[in-house]
Structure formats: structure tokens, C-alpha cells
Amino acid sequence: MTIGAASEPDPEPTPTLAPTVLPDSIDPEADGAYDFVVVANRLPVDADVAEDGSPTWKRAPGGLVTALAPIMRANDGAWVGWPGKPDVTLEPFDADGMHLVPVDLSEQDVELYYEGFSNGTLWPLLHDAVVDPVFHRAWWNAYVRVNRRFAKEAAKVAAKEATVWIQDYQLLLVPTMLRALRPDLRIGFFLHIPFPPPEIFAQLPWRKQILDGLLGADLIGTQRTSDAGNIQRSVRRLTEWTTRGQVVTIGSRWTRPERHVRIAAFPISIDTTGITEVAQRPEVIERAKEIRRDLGDPDTVLLGVDRLDYTKGIRHRLKAFGELLHDGRLVVPEVTLVQVASPSRENVDSYKQLRDEVEVTVGRINGDHGSLGRAAIHYMHHSYPLEEMVALYLAADVMLVTALRDGMNLVAKEYVAARVDLDGVLVLSEFAGAADELAQALIINPHDIDGMKRAITEAIDMRPKERRRRMRSLRRRVVDNDVQQWAKNFLGTLNAGPSRTSHV
């Protein structure tokens, strides 16, 4: 574990979460115009500035946008977020039926707040320290500074007693900062990634500040019940507040009344209807057949689709596949593995190292077991549009999801949604949140290489009747609990208090 050196200069004294460090330029009486406000690290569009200075945009892909866009339009909502490029200054603008409020980030902000504290400290720590988190005070100071900026923008646009929904680990301090500025608001927070046991979380030097930041929300949502339990245990161990069941009681102090924070699981899902519609298009079905032809018409196509991230277990998957080839239990070209590894955080050293390791392993396995025109592994370091991904899902006989730790893993659900033919087998890590719901998958421990190898061969050899039975059950679960239902459940719970207006 890397600790910031004692001689490392701090650009400013380490702030606390006391209201005195928050912006004092927000007039609590000067309410904004929007009854429903989403605060996320990114805007739901990729924004830029045209030559004439006007904003240009295209809608960003993602399940969160799909879930919240209809709610935003129905409730005249606003979305606060970063436009995606550093040193781009944009005024608030309307796009895709939503009011968008850009938060400007400099290159230094992106380096320290986003690549540094968010992805060099919090990401590995909250994923059970799969790799060592790095603790630098300059990163922390930038994280506080940028979170304060997001809170200030949200406070400006929210109407009196509005509902504000804050998203994910980049903004863990915003709930308390926003409550200090606008105590009239109903505040929800959803953590899209895991939360570790307190024994791991306690390593963070700013552990109490992070918990105090989270507890500014009225409702904290997580992917798994175990993640909610870990937050509650950390609160009991590291703060003075009391917990009972799902509820944390924040005691009264001076003029602040007592209030209660609920922490519960709300597992996210996907746009099932949209993916099902794409999977039934004739051109997508034909593309799936073309993919198999391009692969040499193997008997079995295995598929992995991941961001190139050390939490996804890509190296474990390649090891298991390589050993199966070495043992002679699988043979090329009868079986081939397609691995899509989307680029991710390429400026972070640990990700550069992972890419090198994965590509060396792929090259070695192909050198040992491939032949001219017949690779054992087809490796693509690209991102693909939805239509191409659905075609890949339809072309694959076995989907391999081998995450070492994952909040949910929506790829598993996308594969199930795409399989309208009720064919295909899902091999799924028990450490992905999706395993709580998709019990008819073949559940594995990715650290158990022999167990993973057995699951892969079982999936390949599974009888058609058994494949259909399992996939029918998996699809029923995914269809009944899509991303719109997720948003409805969370917002319904958040707004369940007396005299609250529902935003669902």
C-alpha cells in the first residue's frame, strides 16, 4: 500500500465537512426551478462547444440515462454533471428534454479528483482492495474541492423541497455538503459499486469524513444487501451515530433536529425492452450469424465482455481457458474465446500494467494453441455500439462473467435480455452483484481456477433442454426487474415520507 510521503506538500489545509468550509454564497431562500435534480460525475450527454460558442451534444449511452431521462422529462428535471472534457466552460443548456448544468473541471481536477482520489484511492478500496489503494493528501483535497462545486451547483438549481438524487463514489461528500446549503431538500444517494467491510474501509485516512458525507442523504442505496450492511457496520464502528435495522439515527445538535437515514439495497438493472427489441431485428440476427462465420464456424463460442479493469477477473478467465486447452479438454478451432476489453482509465498506471499482462497472455495462448487463420482467443481492445454487442451476445454459446468484485455487472443481464431464443449459458462470478438475482447461471468462484474450468466444460456440454430451462428463468427475472423499475423503487422509497411529491 502506498502512503503519501510525510514531506509531500499539501496545496491547502485538509478541509473538514463542517458547514464552515462550504460555499457561503448560496441564499437558502433563493430556490431554483427544478423539482427533481440528478447529480452525477458525468452529464447524460457528451457535450462540447461549437465554433460559434454554442453547446453541441450527443446522448451518452448507459442504463442510468435510459432510466432517468423519462423521469427528468416528466418532472421538468435538471442534471448536474461534468461534460466530459477538461477546461471546457459551458453555461446551463437544454438537451434531449432535460436541463443540463455543466460543472467545469480543469485538467488538474481530472488528474487529482477523478484519476487520483476517485479511481486511485476509492475504486480499489471499495472493491475490497483488489489492488492496493493509494492515499495522497493532495488527491483528497481536490476531491473535497470538486465535491463542494457539485453541491453548490445542485443547491442553485433545486426548487424548494425538491428531490435530489446523487450518483456514485465520485460524489460521496455531496449529500452532507448539499444538506448544509439546502436543508429543505430530500436527498438520495446511490452507490453503483461495492462497499467493503469496515476492516478494509478503515484503512482510509478520511474514513469518517466519507461516512459523514454519505449520511447527509435521507436514503442511501446499494447494489447488494451485504454492501448496505457494510456501510451500517462502518457507521457503528467509526462514528458516534446509532443504527437499528436499516436506519441510522443522526442525533440533534444545537439547532439541527434529529433525523434518520435509511440504508438499503436497490439492485440496478438494464433497459430490457430496448435490448430485446434490438435482438429481434433481422439485421442483428444476420450479423450474429456473420460473426460465427468470421470466427470459422466453431462448435462453441465463449464470450467475455468487460471494461479493461483489474476487478473483472480477465486474467483468471484467460488462465482457466489456457489450461483447458493445455489439458486437451478443449480444442481449437472447435472452441474459441472472444474477449472484448473496452479501454478504461488508460492514464492510470495499474490499468496500463493490466493491459500489458492481458495482451501478453493472449499472445502466448494463441502462440501455443492457435493455427493459421484460427486463433484460440480473438481479443478486441475497443468499445462497440449496442447493436454490435447484442449481435455478439446472440453469437455466443457461453457468456463468461468472472469478476473478482463487482457492484452488479450489467453485462450478465444484457446477455440474458438479448437471448430471446432462450439459448446460451451464463457462467457468473459469485462476487458480482448479479449473482444474487441470477441464480440459474452457473455460479463460480473466479479464484478457484479448477472450479471455473469445470463450469466452462459443463456449460459447453449442457443439454439444450437444460439451457432453455435456465435461460427462461433468468429472462423472467431480468424482464420483471428492469432499470425503470429500479428507479421507481428507489425514488418511491425516497419520497415515501409525509407531504412528499412522488417523482416516479
mmCIF file of C-alpha atoms in Angstrom, residues 70-446:
data_model
loop_
_atom_site.group_PDB
_atom_site.id
_atom_site.type_symbol
_atom_site.label_atom_id
_atom_site.label_comp_id
_atom_site.label_asym_id
_atom_site.label_seq_id
_atom_site.Cartn_x
_atom_site.Cartn_y
_atom_site.Cartn_z
ATOM 1 C CA PRO A 70 -38.261 9.838 -18.833
ATOM 2 C CA ILE A 71 -38.493 10.884 -15.164
ATOM 3 C CA MET A 72 -36.498 14.033 -15.901
ATOM 4 C CA ARG A 73 -38.802 14.983 -18.755
ATOM 5 C CA ALA A 74 -41.970 14.242 -16.797
ATOM 6 C CA ASN A 75 -40.860 16.289 -13.798
ATOM 7 C CA ASP A 76 -39.010 19.145 -15.516
ATOM 8 C CA GLY A 77 -35.762 17.814 -14.097
ATOM 9 C CA ALA A 78 -32.198 19.104 -14.088
ATOM 10 C CA TRP A 79 -28.987 17.078 -14.342
ATOM 11 C CA VAL A 80 -25.756 18.371 -12.798
ATOM 12 C CA GLY A 81 -22.528 16.830 -14.100
ATOM 13 C CA TRP A 82 -19.189 17.202 -15.830
ATOM 14 C CA PRO A 83 -19.393 17.488 -19.655
ATOM 15 C CA GLY A 84 -16.521 15.014 -20.081
ATOM 16 C CA LYS A 85 -13.707 17.285 -21.283
ATOM 17 C CA PRO A 86 -11.368 19.331 -19.071
ATOM 18 C CA ASP A 87 -11.191 23.102 -19.315
ATOM 19 C CA VAL A 88 -14.485 23.343 -21.229
ATOM 20 C CA THR A 89 -16.756 26.063 -19.866
ATOM 21 C CA LEU A 90 -20.432 25.731 -20.709
ATOM 22 C CA GLU A 91 -23.477 27.589 -19.464
ATOM 23 C CA PRO A 92 -26.517 25.500 -18.481
ATOM 24 C CA PHE A 93 -28.449 24.365 -21.549
ATOM 25 C CA ASP A 94 -31.390 22.180 -22.551
ATOM 26 C CA ALA A 95 -30.865 18.960 -24.489
ATOM 27 C CA ASP A 96 -32.845 15.767 -25.056
ATOM 28 C CA GLY A 97 -35.729 17.119 -22.966
ATOM 29 C CA MET A 98 -33.541 17.790 -19.903
ATOM 30 C CA HIS A 99 -31.972 20.874 -18.320
ATOM 31 C CA LEU A 100 -28.243 20.220 -18.097
ATOM 32 C CA VAL A 101 -25.968 22.042 -15.664
ATOM 33 C CA PRO A 102 -22.279 21.557 -16.554
ATOM 34 C CA VAL A 103 -19.665 21.506 -13.792
ATOM 35 C CA ASP A 104 -16.310 22.719 -15.092
ATOM 36 C CA LEU A 105 -13.245 20.615 -14.265
ATOM 37 C CA SER A 106 -9.690 21.642 -15.067
ATOM 38 C CA GLU A 107 -7.027 19.196 -16.200
ATOM 39 C CA GLN A 108 -5.667 19.273 -12.655
ATOM 40 C CA ASP A 109 -9.129 18.491 -11.251
ATOM 41 C CA VAL A 110 -9.403 15.481 -13.565
ATOM 42 C CA GLU A 111 -5.924 14.298 -12.588
ATOM 43 C CA LEU A 112 -6.337 14.692 -8.811
ATOM 44 C CA TYR A 113 -10.077 14.292 -8.148
ATOM 45 C CA TYR A 114 -11.050 11.792 -10.853
ATOM 46 C CA GLU A 115 -7.983 9.779 -11.853
ATOM 47 C CA GLY A 116 -6.449 10.271 -8.404
ATOM 48 C CA PHE A 117 -8.786 10.016 -5.427
ATOM 49 C CA SER A 118 -11.838 8.575 -7.199
ATOM 50 C CA ASN A 119 -10.030 5.892 -9.202
ATOM 51 C CA GLY A 120 -6.669 5.527 -7.479
ATOM 52 C CA THR A 121 -7.994 5.567 -3.901
ATOM 53 C CA LEU A 122 -11.736 4.876 -3.692
ATOM 54 C CA TRP A 123 -12.188 2.452 -6.598
ATOM 55 C CA PRO A 124 -9.667 -0.156 -5.392
ATOM 56 C CA LEU A 125 -10.532 0.369 -1.713
ATOM 57 C CA LEU A 126 -14.287 -0.089 -2.243
ATOM 58 C CA HIS A 127 -13.586 -3.188 -4.348
ATOM 59 C CA ASP A 128 -12.103 -4.891 -1.282
ATOM 60 C CA ALA A 129 -8.601 -3.569 -2.088
ATOM 61 C CA VAL A 130 -8.226 -5.985 -5.031
ATOM 62 C CA VAL A 131 -5.167 -3.847 -5.729
ATOM 63 C CA ASP A 132 -3.591 -1.522 -3.186
ATOM 64 C CA PRO A 133 -5.319 1.862 -2.891
ATOM 65 C CA VAL A 134 -3.072 4.912 -2.923
ATOM 66 C CA PHE A 135 -3.529 7.611 -0.276
ATOM 67 C CA HIS A 136 -2.386 11.138 -1.188
ATOM 68 C CA ARG A 137 -3.494 14.247 0.673
ATOM 69 C CA ALA A 138 -3.431 16.367 -2.484
ATOM 70 C CA TRP A 139 -5.905 13.937 -4.085
ATOM 71 C CA TRP A 140 -8.178 14.164 -1.045
ATOM 72 C CA ASN A 141 -8.103 17.952 -1.032
ATOM 73 C CA ALA A 142 -9.070 18.024 -4.707
ATOM 74 C CA TYR A 143 -11.894 15.532 -4.039
ATOM 75 C CA VAL A 144 -13.333 17.785 -1.322
ATOM 76 C CA ARG A 145 -12.965 20.853 -3.514
ATOM 77 C CA VAL A 146 -14.721 19.292 -6.530
ATOM 78 C CA ASN A 147 -17.489 17.705 -4.424
ATOM 79 C CA ARG A 148 -18.142 21.157 -2.981
ATOM 80 C CA ARG A 149 -18.507 22.509 -6.521
ATOM 81 C CA PHE A 150 -21.090 19.851 -7.409
ATOM 82 C CA ALA A 151 -23.036 20.540 -4.204
ATOM 83 C CA LYS A 152 -23.104 24.254 -4.884
ATOM 84 C CA GLU A 153 -24.466 23.801 -8.430
ATOM 85 C CA ALA A 154 -27.151 21.376 -7.210
ATOM 86 C CA ALA A 155 -28.196 23.824 -4.489
ATOM 87 C CA LYS A 156 -28.629 26.567 -7.082
ATOM 88 C CA VAL A 157 -30.991 24.675 -9.396
ATOM 89 C CA ALA A 158 -33.124 22.711 -6.885
ATOM 90 C CA ALA A 159 -36.586 24.093 -6.126
ATOM 91 C CA LYS A 160 -37.876 24.317 -2.573
ATOM 92 C CA GLU A 161 -38.260 20.827 -1.095
ATOM 93 C CA ALA A 162 -37.018 19.268 -4.340
ATOM 94 C CA THR A 163 -35.801 15.691 -4.632
ATOM 95 C CA VAL A 164 -32.082 15.401 -5.394
ATOM 96 C CA TRP A 165 -30.574 12.051 -6.403
ATOM 97 C CA ILE A 166 -26.754 11.858 -6.166
ATOM 98 C CA GLN A 167 -24.935 9.088 -8.031
ATOM 99 C CA ASP A 168 -21.868 7.057 -7.102
ATOM 100 C CA TYR A 169 -18.467 7.070 -5.480
ATOM 101 C CA GLN A 170 -17.070 10.206 -7.112
ATOM 102 C CA LEU A 171 -19.531 12.306 -5.062
ATOM 103 C CA LEU A 172 -19.608 10.711 -1.608
ATOM 104 C CA LEU A 173 -19.283 14.073 0.182
ATOM 105 C CA VAL A 174 -22.047 15.856 -1.720
ATOM 106 C CA PRO A 175 -25.028 14.724 0.427
ATOM 107 C CA THR A 176 -23.838 16.478 3.619
ATOM 108 C CA MET A 177 -22.458 19.466 1.725
ATOM 109 C CA LEU A 178 -25.791 19.894 -0.051
ATOM 110 C CA ARG A 179 -27.795 19.457 3.154
ATOM 111 C CA ALA A 180 -25.770 22.221 4.808
ATOM 112 C CA LEU A 181 -26.626 24.531 1.898
ATOM 113 C CA ARG A 182 -30.248 23.417 1.433
ATOM 114 C CA PRO A 183 -31.708 21.621 4.467
ATOM 115 C CA ASP A 184 -35.169 21.691 2.832
ATOM 116 C CA LEU A 185 -34.224 19.119 0.174
ATOM 117 C CA ARG A 186 -34.994 15.407 0.075
ATOM 118 C CA ILE A 187 -31.632 13.798 -0.765
ATOM 119 C CA GLY A 188 -30.968 10.307 -2.091
ATOM 120 C CA PHE A 189 -27.632 8.683 -2.838
ATOM 121 C CA PHE A 190 -26.952 5.531 -4.857
ATOM 122 C CA LEU A 191 -23.619 3.696 -4.763
ATOM 123 C CA HIS A 192 -23.155 1.776 -8.011
ATOM 124 C CA ILE A 193 -20.038 -0.089 -6.851
ATOM 125 C CA PRO A 194 -19.459 -2.307 -3.775
ATOM 126 C CA PHE A 195 -18.752 -1.124 -0.243
ATOM 127 C CA PRO A 196 -16.144 -3.172 1.675
ATOM 128 C CA PRO A 197 -16.226 -4.489 5.240
ATOM 129 C CA PRO A 198 -15.180 -1.923 7.871
ATOM 130 C CA GLU A 199 -11.887 -3.756 8.409
ATOM 131 C CA ILE A 200 -10.904 -2.736 4.860
ATOM 132 C CA PHE A 201 -12.665 0.639 4.726
ATOM 133 C CA ALA A 202 -10.949 1.696 7.963
ATOM 134 C CA GLN A 203 -7.645 1.917 6.072
ATOM 135 C CA LEU A 204 -8.834 5.176 4.504
ATOM 136 C CA PRO A 205 -7.342 8.151 6.396
ATOM 137 C CA TRP A 206 -10.524 10.160 5.687
ATOM 138 C CA ARG A 207 -12.930 7.357 6.583
ATOM 139 C CA LYS A 208 -15.055 9.389 8.997
ATOM 140 C CA GLN A 209 -15.361 12.321 6.608
ATOM 141 C CA ILE A 210 -16.589 9.980 3.859
ATOM 142 C CA LEU A 211 -19.210 8.428 6.164
ATOM 143 C CA ASP A 212 -20.315 11.844 7.404
ATOM 144 C CA GLY A 213 -20.643 12.924 3.777
ATOM 145 C CA LEU A 214 -22.812 9.928 2.879
ATOM 146 C CA LEU A 215 -25.043 10.362 5.925
ATOM 147 C CA GLY A 216 -26.268 13.708 4.650
ATOM 148 C CA ALA A 217 -28.668 11.687 2.490
ATOM 149 C CA ASP A 218 -32.155 10.599 3.561
ATOM 150 C CA LEU A 219 -31.763 7.311 1.673
ATOM 151 C CA ILE A 220 -28.543 5.502 0.715
ATOM 152 C CA GLY A 221 -28.974 2.776 -1.898
ATOM 153 C CA THR A 222 -26.547 -0.050 -2.666
ATOM 154 C CA GLN A 223 -26.458 -2.943 -5.141
ATOM 155 C CA ARG A 224 -26.387 -5.753 -2.569
ATOM 156 C CA THR A 225 -27.728 -6.231 0.929
ATOM 157 C CA SER A 226 -24.185 -7.070 2.046
ATOM 158 C CA ASP A 227 -22.961 -3.650 0.821
ATOM 159 C CA ALA A 228 -25.674 -1.892 2.830
ATOM 160 C CA GLY A 229 -24.675 -3.972 5.846
ATOM 161 C CA ASN A 230 -21.027 -3.000 5.425
ATOM 162 C CA ILE A 231 -21.933 0.692 5.459
ATOM 163 C CA GLN A 232 -24.007 0.194 8.607
ATOM 164 C CA ARG A 233 -21.162 -1.676 10.316
ATOM 165 C CA SER A 234 -18.709 1.066 9.373
ATOM 166 C CA VAL A 235 -21.075 3.683 10.787
ATOM 167 C CA ARG A 236 -21.289 1.778 14.081
ATOM 168 C CA ARG A 237 -17.542 1.303 14.284
ATOM 169 C CA LEU A 238 -16.287 4.669 13.043
ATOM 170 C CA THR A 239 -18.924 7.247 14.050
ATOM 171 C CA GLU A 240 -20.920 8.161 17.128
ATOM 172 C CA TRP A 241 -24.274 7.526 15.435
ATOM 173 C CA THR A 242 -26.538 4.613 16.344
ATOM 174 C CA THR A 243 -28.072 2.102 13.930
ATOM 175 C CA ARG A 244 -31.169 -0.032 14.197
ATOM 176 C CA GLY A 245 -32.010 -2.332 11.321
ATOM 177 C CA GLN A 246 -31.636 -0.315 8.126
ATOM 178 C CA VAL A 247 -31.825 3.058 9.892
ATOM 179 C CA VAL A 248 -29.048 5.319 11.180
ATOM 180 C CA THR A 249 -30.151 7.971 13.668
ATOM 181 C CA ILE A 250 -28.346 11.310 13.357
ATOM 182 C CA GLY A 251 -28.770 12.953 16.750
ATOM 183 C CA SER A 252 -29.877 16.545 17.247
ATOM 184 C CA ARG A 253 -27.196 19.164 17.812
ATOM 185 C CA TRP A 254 -27.763 22.870 18.517
ATOM 186 C CA THR A 255 -30.466 23.942 16.049
ATOM 187 C CA ARG A 256 -30.213 20.746 13.985
ATOM 188 C CA PRO A 257 -33.119 18.368 14.590
ATOM 189 C CA GLU A 258 -32.728 14.622 14.859
ATOM 190 C CA ARG A 259 -33.163 12.808 11.571
ATOM 191 C CA HIS A 260 -32.981 9.274 10.224
ATOM 192 C CA VAL A 261 -31.047 7.814 7.287
ATOM 193 C CA ARG A 262 -32.130 4.559 5.670
ATOM 194 C CA ILE A 263 -29.520 2.307 4.032
ATOM 195 C CA ALA A 264 -30.907 -0.455 1.809
ATOM 196 C CA ALA A 265 -30.247 -2.484 -1.337
ATOM 197 C CA PHE A 266 -31.821 -1.491 -4.653
ATOM 198 C CA PRO A 267 -30.119 -3.683 -7.298
ATOM 199 C CA ILE A 268 -29.850 -1.825 -10.594
ATOM 200 C CA SER A 269 -30.835 -3.377 -13.906
ATOM 201 C CA ILE A 270 -30.876 -2.627 -17.637
ATOM 202 C CA ASP A 271 -33.198 -1.409 -20.378
ATOM 203 C CA THR A 272 -34.526 -4.900 -21.008
ATOM 204 C CA THR A 273 -37.141 -3.777 -23.534
ATOM 205 C CA GLY A 274 -34.587 -1.896 -25.613
ATOM 206 C CA ILE A 275 -32.112 -4.783 -25.753
ATOM 207 C CA THR A 276 -34.860 -7.302 -26.525
ATOM 208 C CA GLU A 277 -36.042 -5.120 -29.411
ATOM 209 C CA VAL A 278 -32.514 -4.893 -30.847
ATOM 210 C CA ALA A 279 -32.032 -8.663 -30.513
ATOM 211 C CA GLN A 280 -35.107 -9.294 -32.675
ATOM 212 C CA ARG A 281 -34.018 -7.091 -35.584
ATOM 213 C CA PRO A 282 -33.313 -9.183 -38.709
ATOM 214 C CA GLU A 283 -30.073 -7.322 -39.438
ATOM 215 C CA VAL A 284 -28.767 -8.019 -35.906
ATOM 216 C CA ILE A 285 -29.665 -11.710 -36.158
ATOM 217 C CA GLU A 286 -27.873 -11.868 -39.509
ATOM 218 C CA ARG A 287 -24.858 -10.069 -38.018
ATOM 219 C CA ALA A 288 -24.670 -12.727 -35.278
ATOM 220 C CA LYS A 289 -24.518 -15.444 -37.952
ATOM 221 C CA GLU A 290 -21.847 -13.470 -39.805
ATOM 222 C CA ILE A 291 -19.743 -13.221 -36.634
ATOM 223 C CA ARG A 292 -19.773 -17.003 -36.254
ATOM 224 C CA ARG A 293 -18.784 -17.406 -39.900
ATOM 225 C CA ASP A 294 -15.933 -14.928 -39.448
ATOM 226 C CA LEU A 295 -14.741 -16.990 -36.466
ATOM 227 C CA GLY A 296 -14.592 -20.110 -38.661
ATOM 228 C CA ASP A 297 -17.942 -21.613 -37.586
ATOM 229 C CA PRO A 298 -16.632 -23.166 -34.341
ATOM 230 C CA ASP A 299 -18.791 -25.595 -32.404
ATOM 231 C CA THR A 300 -18.685 -23.320 -29.344
ATOM 232 C CA VAL A 301 -18.090 -19.591 -28.961
ATOM 233 C CA LEU A 302 -17.138 -18.379 -25.487
ATOM 234 C CA LEU A 303 -17.518 -14.644 -24.854
ATOM 235 C CA GLY A 304 -16.119 -12.187 -22.316
ATOM 236 C CA VAL A 305 -17.146 -8.510 -22.373
ATOM 237 C CA ASP A 306 -15.568 -6.181 -19.840
ATOM 238 C CA ARG A 307 -14.005 -2.840 -19.266
ATOM 239 C CA LEU A 308 -10.278 -3.472 -19.060
ATOM 240 C CA ASP A 309 -10.256 -3.330 -15.270
ATOM 241 C CA TYR A 310 -8.474 -5.430 -12.653
ATOM 242 C CA THR A 311 -11.771 -6.089 -10.840
ATOM 243 C CA LYS A 312 -13.201 -8.028 -13.807
ATOM 244 C CA GLY A 313 -11.116 -11.193 -13.446
ATOM 245 C CA ILE A 314 -9.961 -11.213 -17.076
ATOM 246 C CA ARG A 315 -6.584 -12.746 -16.189
ATOM 247 C CA HIS A 316 -8.288 -15.524 -14.195
ATOM 248 C CA ARG A 317 -10.589 -16.271 -17.148
ATOM 249 C CA LEU A 318 -7.666 -16.452 -19.581
ATOM 250 C CA LYS A 319 -5.764 -18.734 -17.203
ATOM 251 C CA ALA A 320 -8.692 -21.163 -16.961
ATOM 252 C CA PHE A 321 -9.201 -21.196 -20.737
ATOM 253 C CA GLY A 322 -5.496 -21.666 -21.397
ATOM 254 C CA GLU A 323 -5.329 -24.619 -19.004
ATOM 255 C CA LEU A 324 -8.357 -26.251 -20.645
ATOM 256 C CA LEU A 325 -6.565 -26.046 -23.984
ATOM 257 C CA HIS A 326 -3.331 -27.334 -22.472
ATOM 258 C CA ASP A 327 -5.155 -30.249 -20.834
ATOM 259 C CA GLY A 328 -6.778 -31.180 -24.139
ATOM 260 C CA ARG A 329 -10.294 -30.782 -22.714
ATOM 261 C CA LEU A 330 -10.936 -28.014 -25.272
ATOM 262 C CA VAL A 331 -9.510 -27.931 -28.777
ATOM 263 C CA VAL A 332 -9.072 -25.115 -31.284
ATOM 264 C CA PRO A 333 -10.800 -24.479 -33.714
ATOM 265 C CA GLU A 334 -13.807 -26.346 -32.302
ATOM 266 C CA VAL A 335 -13.870 -23.867 -29.414
ATOM 267 C CA THR A 336 -12.808 -20.221 -29.462
ATOM 268 C CA LEU A 337 -12.916 -17.356 -26.954
ATOM 269 C CA VAL A 338 -13.880 -13.821 -27.956
ATOM 270 C CA GLN A 339 -12.668 -11.263 -25.415
ATOM 271 C CA VAL A 340 -13.866 -7.668 -25.716
ATOM 272 C CA ALA A 341 -11.910 -5.401 -23.369
ATOM 273 C CA SER A 342 -13.110 -1.815 -23.597
ATOM 274 C CA PRO A 343 -10.446 0.836 -22.894
ATOM 275 C CA SER A 344 -10.600 2.186 -19.354
ATOM 276 C CA ARG A 345 -8.620 4.803 -17.380
ATOM 277 C CA GLU A 346 -5.627 4.485 -19.645
ATOM 278 C CA ASN A 347 -3.720 7.212 -17.788
ATOM 279 C CA VAL A 348 -3.681 5.161 -14.564
ATOM 280 C CA ASP A 349 -0.531 3.027 -14.122
ATOM 281 C CA SER A 350 -2.318 -0.070 -12.794
ATOM 282 C CA TYR A 351 -4.524 -0.126 -15.901
ATOM 283 C CA LYS A 352 -1.546 0.206 -18.235
ATOM 284 C CA GLN A 353 0.068 -2.740 -16.467
ATOM 285 C CA LEU A 354 -3.130 -4.809 -16.708
ATOM 286 C CA ARG A 355 -3.395 -4.202 -20.446
ATOM 287 C CA ASP A 356 0.198 -5.338 -20.950
ATOM 288 C CA GLU A 357 -0.387 -8.507 -18.900
ATOM 289 C CA VAL A 358 -3.627 -9.398 -20.701
ATOM 290 C CA GLU A 359 -2.155 -8.876 -24.156
ATOM 291 C CA VAL A 360 0.949 -10.931 -23.341
ATOM 292 C CA THR A 361 -1.255 -13.770 -22.039
ATOM 293 C CA VAL A 362 -3.476 -13.683 -25.135
ATOM 294 C CA GLY A 363 -0.417 -13.771 -27.377
ATOM 295 C CA ARG A 364 1.085 -16.710 -25.501
ATOM 296 C CA ILE A 365 -2.133 -18.782 -25.620
ATOM 297 C CA ASN A 366 -2.617 -18.035 -29.327
ATOM 298 C CA GLY A 367 1.009 -18.934 -29.998
ATOM 299 C CA ASP A 368 0.679 -22.236 -28.156
ATOM 300 C CA HIS A 369 -2.770 -23.334 -29.353
ATOM 301 C CA GLY A 370 -3.817 -21.302 -32.399
ATOM 302 C CA SER A 371 -3.167 -22.021 -36.040
ATOM 303 C CA LEU A 372 -3.061 -20.017 -39.239
ATOM 304 C CA GLY A 373 -6.404 -18.214 -39.503
ATOM 305 C CA ARG A 374 -7.722 -19.960 -36.377
ATOM 306 C CA ALA A 375 -6.912 -18.034 -33.207
ATOM 307 C CA ALA A 376 -7.707 -19.554 -29.834
ATOM 308 C CA ILE A 377 -8.607 -16.090 -28.492
ATOM 309 C CA HIS A 378 -9.977 -13.193 -30.520
ATOM 310 C CA TYR A 379 -9.047 -10.137 -28.478
ATOM 311 C CA MET A 380 -10.561 -6.698 -29.181
ATOM 312 C CA HIS A 381 -9.477 -3.614 -27.251
ATOM 313 C CA HIS A 382 -12.394 -1.482 -28.463
ATOM 314 C CA SER A 383 -15.795 -0.201 -27.474
ATOM 315 C CA TYR A 384 -18.701 -1.229 -29.692
ATOM 316 C CA PRO A 385 -22.211 0.157 -30.320
ATOM 317 C CA LEU A 386 -25.187 -1.605 -28.761
ATOM 318 C CA GLU A 387 -26.231 -3.349 -31.987
ATOM 319 C CA GLU A 388 -22.812 -4.987 -32.365
ATOM 320 C CA MET A 389 -22.770 -6.029 -28.712
ATOM 321 C CA VAL A 390 -26.200 -7.650 -28.995
ATOM 322 C CA ALA A 391 -25.053 -9.500 -32.115
ATOM 323 C CA LEU A 392 -22.052 -10.794 -30.136
ATOM 324 C CA TYR A 393 -24.380 -11.933 -27.332
ATOM 325 C CA LEU A 394 -26.502 -13.822 -29.871
ATOM 326 C CA ALA A 395 -23.410 -15.392 -31.439
ATOM 327 C CA ALA A 396 -22.003 -16.642 -28.120
ATOM 328 C CA ASP A 397 -22.885 -20.052 -26.720
ATOM 329 C CA VAL A 398 -21.368 -19.293 -23.296
ATOM 330 C CA MET A 399 -21.014 -15.924 -21.564
ATOM 331 C CA LEU A 400 -18.153 -15.708 -19.037
ATOM 332 C CA VAL A 401 -18.525 -13.138 -16.224
ATOM 333 C CA THR A 402 -15.633 -13.771 -13.833
ATOM 334 C CA ALA A 403 -15.477 -10.560 -11.777
ATOM 335 C CA LEU A 404 -13.347 -10.608 -8.640
ATOM 336 C CA ARG A 405 -15.633 -7.924 -7.154
ATOM 337 C CA ASP A 406 -18.426 -6.089 -8.928
ATOM 338 C CA GLY A 407 -21.304 -3.965 -7.742
ATOM 339 C CA MET A 408 -23.728 -5.537 -10.217
ATOM 340 C CA ASN A 409 -22.264 -6.389 -13.662
ATOM 341 C CA LEU A 410 -24.845 -5.351 -16.210
ATOM 342 C CA VAL A 411 -23.179 -7.357 -18.993
ATOM 343 C CA ALA A 412 -24.597 -10.514 -17.404
ATOM 344 C CA LYS A 413 -28.098 -9.049 -17.547
ATOM 345 C CA GLU A 414 -27.603 -7.753 -21.094
ATOM 346 C CA TYR A 415 -26.646 -11.246 -22.267
ATOM 347 C CA VAL A 416 -29.788 -12.684 -20.713
ATOM 348 C CA ALA A 417 -32.003 -9.934 -22.171
ATOM 349 C CA ALA A 418 -30.553 -10.500 -25.633
ATOM 350 C CA ARG A 419 -31.199 -14.248 -25.605
ATOM 351 C CA VAL A 420 -34.783 -14.098 -26.822
ATOM 352 C CA ASP A 421 -34.112 -17.520 -28.374
ATOM 353 C CA LEU A 422 -33.768 -18.954 -24.821
ATOM 354 C CA ASP A 423 -30.377 -20.391 -25.751
ATOM 355 C CA GLY A 424 -26.937 -19.741 -24.276
ATOM 356 C CA VAL A 425 -25.388 -20.368 -20.854
ATOM 357 C CA LEU A 426 -24.233 -17.746 -18.357
ATOM 358 C CA VAL A 427 -21.195 -18.522 -16.179
ATOM 359 C CA LEU A 428 -21.275 -15.945 -13.387
ATOM 360 C CA SER A 429 -18.961 -14.997 -10.533
ATOM 361 C CA GLU A 430 -20.461 -15.144 -7.064
ATOM 362 C CA PHE A 431 -18.676 -11.852 -6.347
ATOM 363 C CA ALA A 432 -20.787 -9.924 -8.880
ATOM 364 C CA GLY A 433 -23.987 -8.396 -7.536
ATOM 365 C CA ALA A 434 -25.921 -10.034 -10.378
ATOM 366 C CA ALA A 435 -25.335 -13.427 -8.720
ATOM 367 C CA ASP A 436 -27.909 -12.522 -6.045
ATOM 368 C CA GLU A 437 -30.619 -12.393 -8.715
ATOM 369 C CA LEU A 438 -29.434 -14.723 -11.495
ATOM 370 C CA ALA A 439 -29.363 -17.969 -9.562
ATOM 371 C CA GLN A 440 -29.903 -20.127 -12.676
ATOM 372 C CA ALA A 441 -26.500 -19.159 -14.021
ATOM 373 C CA LEU A 442 -23.546 -21.445 -13.328
ATOM 374 C CA ILE A 443 -22.165 -19.678 -10.248
ATOM 375 C CA ILE A 444 -18.386 -19.788 -9.788
ATOM 376 C CA ASN A 445 -15.608 -18.550 -7.539
ATOM 377 C CA PRO A 446 -13.159 -16.987 -10.052
#
